[in-house]
Amino acid sequence: MANTIGSFRVDIVESKESTLNPANVKLPGVALNLLKLFQLQPTAAAVPPLPEGVRVVTAAEYKQAAACLADAFAEDDVVFYPIDTPDRAHWTKQEKWALHVEILEYVTYAHILKGLVTIVGDFEAVALWMPPASDMDDYLTILRSGMWRLNYRLSSEGRRRFFTEFLPLLHDTKHSTLGPRDDASWYLVYIGTSTRGRGKGHASKLIRHVTNQADKDGLPVYLESSNKKNPPIYRHFGFETVRTVYLHRAERNVELDIMVREPKSMEKQ
């Protein structure tokens, strides 16, 4: 789910619950043996040539990258959809923020393992990509990244929203939109600029890094936008809105614009 952000400041609140190091997850003996056997490492996919100012995030840097995204998505209805639920109404803003950061740490680490995470500046802008023919749905990635903990960290309603509505909607929408090209596409899952990084053109560098490669390979690029201000920005990079989908379990429907960028002919560039 891709997004950029408006102008506001959020102070990140750390909690003991958000200090997990996925590389040191405590798991039952069988799962631990599996991890030792396969020795899952951040191998990811081939990285397009890196332009000046863009680099790949390492596993040791997942917290900094996640903190940037947490800042960028601090007021995003979709990101907080499984967190800000009626059965967590008694939670403080600090508790909800800590879970917000924690979830993005899991997601970021999973993309470091199986996708591509890039930054510009001192973690001023971050992009999470899933390259063609890649996904992070395998058992080992879920274990290693800590994503399995969401079964316990989310509330009952949060689990229903995340696992039975949100994830299936994203999966089915992408598949039905791209059809046979689903596995032959780049997927911009998240892109966000921190408060201190705005207005510097960082997001443009992160997007063009991959879209230039997609053009060379003749591949589409797919994203979901959760902020109504952003489709005009993405259109500047060649994306077009192809449909709109909705999350229905909250008091009001939460909207997602589905956007696809078709490959551009290199002869025209």
C-alpha positions as MATLAB code, in Angstrom:
seq = 'MANTIGSFRVDIVESKESTLNPANVKLPGVALNLLKLFQLQPTAAAVPPLPEGVRVVTAAEYKQAAACLADAFAEDDVVFYPIDTPDRAHWTKQEKWALHVEILEYVTYAHILKGLVTIVGDFEAVALWMPPASDMDDYLTILRSGMWRLNYRLSSEGRRRFFTEFLPLLHDTKHSTLGPRDDASWYLVYIGTSTRGRGKGHASKLIRHVTNQADKDGLPVYLESSNKKNPPIYRHFGFETVRTVYLHRAERNVELDIMVREPKSMEKQ';
ca = [
       0.000    0.000    0.000;
       1.832    3.030   -1.233;
       1.512    6.516    0.107;
       3.142    9.890    0.562;
       2.253   12.319    3.301;
       1.183   15.830    4.193;
       2.755   18.309    6.610;
       2.559   17.386   10.263;
       4.897   16.362   13.050;
       4.650   13.193   15.115;
       6.964   12.217   17.955;
       7.714    8.510   17.892;
       6.937    6.806   21.186;
       9.008    3.724   21.889;
       7.669    0.880   24.019;
       9.036   -2.395   25.260;
       6.654   -4.167   22.898;
       8.282   -2.595   19.835;
      11.870   -3.651   20.555;
      11.700   -7.073   18.918;
      14.705   -8.116   16.891;
      13.218  -10.503   14.320;
      16.575  -12.186   13.914;
      16.319  -13.345   17.526;
      12.665  -14.408   17.681;
      12.045  -17.030   20.362;
      10.168  -19.882   18.741;
       9.217  -23.468   19.642;
      11.878  -26.100   19.065;
      10.517  -27.375   15.749;
      10.307  -23.892   14.259;
      13.779  -23.026   15.518;
      15.196  -26.169   13.958;
      13.561  -25.259   10.654;
      15.102  -21.801   10.745;
      18.536  -23.209   11.523;
      18.153  -25.753    8.757;
      17.232  -23.279    6.055;
      19.260  -20.335    7.435;
      16.917  -17.780    5.868;
      18.917  -14.688    4.948;
      18.074  -11.421    3.176;
      18.664  -12.566   -0.395;
      15.695  -10.821   -2.037;
      15.576  -10.197   -5.769;
      17.934   -8.600   -8.243;
      18.361   -4.905   -7.438;
      18.038   -2.448  -10.321;
      21.105   -0.214  -10.771;
      21.112    2.277   -7.926;
      21.006    5.958   -8.906;
      22.887    8.546   -6.890;
      21.411    8.983   -3.432;
      19.452    5.705   -3.362;
      20.683    2.669   -1.467;
      19.356   -0.669   -0.226;
      18.418   -1.038    3.448;
      20.224   -3.794    5.343;
      18.718   -6.125    7.918;
      20.525   -4.234   10.681;
      18.686   -1.047    9.680;
      15.094   -2.290    9.665;
      14.103   -0.272   12.748;
      15.256    3.037   11.253;
      13.412    2.305    8.015;
      10.258    1.302    9.894;
      10.439    4.474   12.002;
      10.488    6.575    8.838;
       7.403    4.779    7.510;
       5.660    5.091   10.880;
       6.168    8.855   10.743;
       4.986    8.998    7.127;
       1.805    6.987    7.839;
       1.057    8.546   11.213;
      -2.468    9.587   10.234;
      -3.279    6.978    7.608;
      -6.700    5.349    7.935;
      -5.664    2.142    6.196;
      -2.527    1.561    8.266;
      -4.449    2.124   11.499;
      -7.449    0.095   10.320;
      -6.509   -3.055   12.333;
      -5.182   -0.997   15.275;
      -7.824    1.631   15.974;
     -10.685   -0.777   16.649;
     -13.685   -0.637   19.028;
     -12.238   -3.369   21.250;
      -9.067   -1.296   21.666;
     -10.927    1.913   22.514;
      -9.422    1.769   26.008;
      -5.864    1.888   24.622;
      -3.911    5.130   24.878;
      -2.497    6.884   21.830;
       0.950    5.793   22.976;
      -0.084    2.125   23.031;
      -1.607    2.358   19.564;
       1.458    4.164   18.263;
       3.760    1.479   19.661;
       1.771   -1.226   17.858;
       1.822    0.878   14.673;
       5.632    1.002   14.806;
       5.847   -2.693   15.683;
       3.740   -3.771   12.694;
       5.852   -1.694   10.319;
       8.997   -3.263   11.775;
       7.652   -6.718   10.910;
       6.601   -5.656    7.424;
       9.883   -3.874    6.734;
      11.966   -6.843    7.880;
       9.897   -9.211    5.727;
      10.579   -7.048    2.675;
      14.289   -6.957    3.474;
      14.219  -10.758    3.499;
      12.158  -11.371    0.365;
      11.656   -8.044   -1.400;
      13.530   -4.771   -1.823;
      13.759   -1.895    0.670;
      15.418    1.335   -0.464;
      16.063    4.689    1.168;
      17.184    8.202    0.333;
      18.977   10.420    2.797;
      19.378    9.568    6.453;
      16.193    7.459    6.484;
      14.238   10.464    5.225;
      12.299    8.418    2.656;
      11.730    4.672    2.390;
      10.193    2.423   -0.271;
       9.149   -1.204    0.162;
       8.963   -3.117   -3.104;
       7.975   -6.643   -4.041;
       9.796   -7.532   -7.260;
       8.341   -9.753  -10.008;
       7.683  -13.381   -9.043;
       8.321  -12.598   -5.367;
       6.190  -12.680   -2.232;
       6.652  -12.863    1.521;
       3.890  -15.372    2.259;
       6.115  -18.365    2.943;
       6.253  -19.893    6.402;
       9.908  -19.088    7.097;
       9.591  -15.406    6.202;
       6.520  -15.072    8.425;
       8.476  -16.645   11.291;
      11.714  -14.754   10.770;
      10.111  -11.335   10.298;
       7.854  -11.624   13.336;
       4.664  -11.311   11.297;
       3.285  -14.342   13.156;
       3.081  -12.201   16.303;
       0.175  -10.234   14.856;
      -2.044  -13.187   15.766;
      -1.433  -12.187   19.373;
      -0.741   -8.464   19.192;
      -3.902   -7.491   17.320;
      -7.266   -7.534   19.054;
     -10.055   -9.892   17.967;
     -11.521   -7.215   15.701;
      -8.048   -6.219   14.528;
      -7.338   -9.801   13.456;
     -10.625   -9.974   11.562;
      -9.864   -6.708    9.811;
      -6.263   -7.614    8.962;
      -6.392  -11.329    8.186;
      -9.924  -11.897    6.871;
     -10.616   -8.586    5.134;
      -7.523   -6.462    4.417;
      -4.978   -9.055    3.241;
      -7.447  -11.072    1.101;
      -8.761   -7.851   -0.471;
      -5.268   -6.716   -1.447;
      -4.317  -10.136   -2.798;
      -7.508  -10.692   -4.794;
      -7.611   -7.134   -6.141;
      -4.035   -7.252   -7.397;
      -4.591  -10.628   -9.022;
      -7.862   -9.633  -10.697;
      -6.439   -6.297  -11.846;
      -3.229   -7.614  -13.399;
      -4.455  -11.077  -14.389;
      -1.693  -13.190  -15.958;
       0.738  -10.293  -15.454;
       0.415  -10.490  -11.673;
       3.662  -12.426  -11.220;
       5.428  -10.301  -13.830;
       5.014   -6.926  -12.156;
       6.692   -4.680   -9.619;
       4.580   -3.940   -6.537;
       5.142   -0.710   -4.613;
       3.869   -1.813   -1.210;
       4.850    1.241    0.840;
       6.554    4.528    0.137;
       6.775    7.282    2.712;
       8.717   10.437    3.457;
       9.426   11.456    7.036;
       8.560   14.889    8.353;
      12.134   16.123    8.036;
      12.567   14.698    4.537;
       9.725   16.403    2.728;
      10.168   18.732   -0.209;
      13.536   17.287   -1.262;
      12.419   15.040   -4.122;
      13.276   11.840   -2.254;
      10.120    9.955   -3.218;
      10.715   10.744   -6.894;
      14.145    9.118   -6.739;
      12.771    6.009   -5.049;
       9.963    5.597   -7.578;
      12.083    6.243  -10.675;
      14.729    3.812   -9.452;
      12.309    0.946  -10.118;
      10.095    2.381  -12.862;
      13.161    2.931  -15.051;
      14.015   -0.751  -14.682;
      10.385   -1.766  -15.251;
      10.426    0.169  -18.526;
      13.595   -1.606  -19.651;
      12.026   -4.980  -18.862;
       8.582   -4.094  -20.227;
       6.836   -4.717  -16.889;
       3.914   -2.956  -15.175;
       4.139   -1.403  -11.714;
       1.253   -1.713   -9.245;
       0.315    0.175   -6.078;
      -2.573    0.975   -3.738;
      -2.938    4.580   -2.587;
      -4.612    5.240    0.750;
      -4.465    9.038    0.572;
      -6.734   10.935   -1.823;
      -4.053   13.592   -2.289;
      -1.651   11.138   -3.867;
      -3.155    9.819   -7.147;
      -2.319   13.115   -8.936;
       1.269   12.739   -7.713;
       1.495    9.155   -8.935;
       0.001   10.131  -12.295;
       3.036   12.343  -12.746;
       5.101    9.128  -12.800;
       2.801    7.404  -15.268;
       0.397    5.616  -12.911;
      -3.320    5.573  -13.662;
      -6.201    4.737  -11.343;
      -7.920    1.584  -12.596;
     -10.396    0.944   -9.772;
     -11.270    1.770   -6.173;
     -11.845   -0.745   -3.373;
     -13.159   -0.329    0.155;
     -12.651   -1.724    3.638;
     -16.056   -2.045    5.293;
     -15.675   -3.034    8.947;
     -15.057    0.434   10.428;
     -17.698    3.079   11.157;
     -17.093    4.481    7.682;
     -15.696    2.793    4.604;
     -11.956    3.170    4.077;
     -10.988    3.755    0.462;
      -8.026    2.492   -1.556;
      -7.223    3.679   -5.080;
      -5.715    0.941   -7.237;
      -3.131    2.303   -9.655;
      -1.120    0.674  -12.432;
       1.773    2.058  -14.425;
       2.208    0.486  -17.839;
       5.773    0.183  -19.165;
       6.908    3.069  -21.314;
       8.652    2.568  -24.610;
      12.341    3.259  -24.172;
      12.418    4.808  -27.645;
      10.168    7.624  -26.422;
      12.417    8.517  -23.513;
];
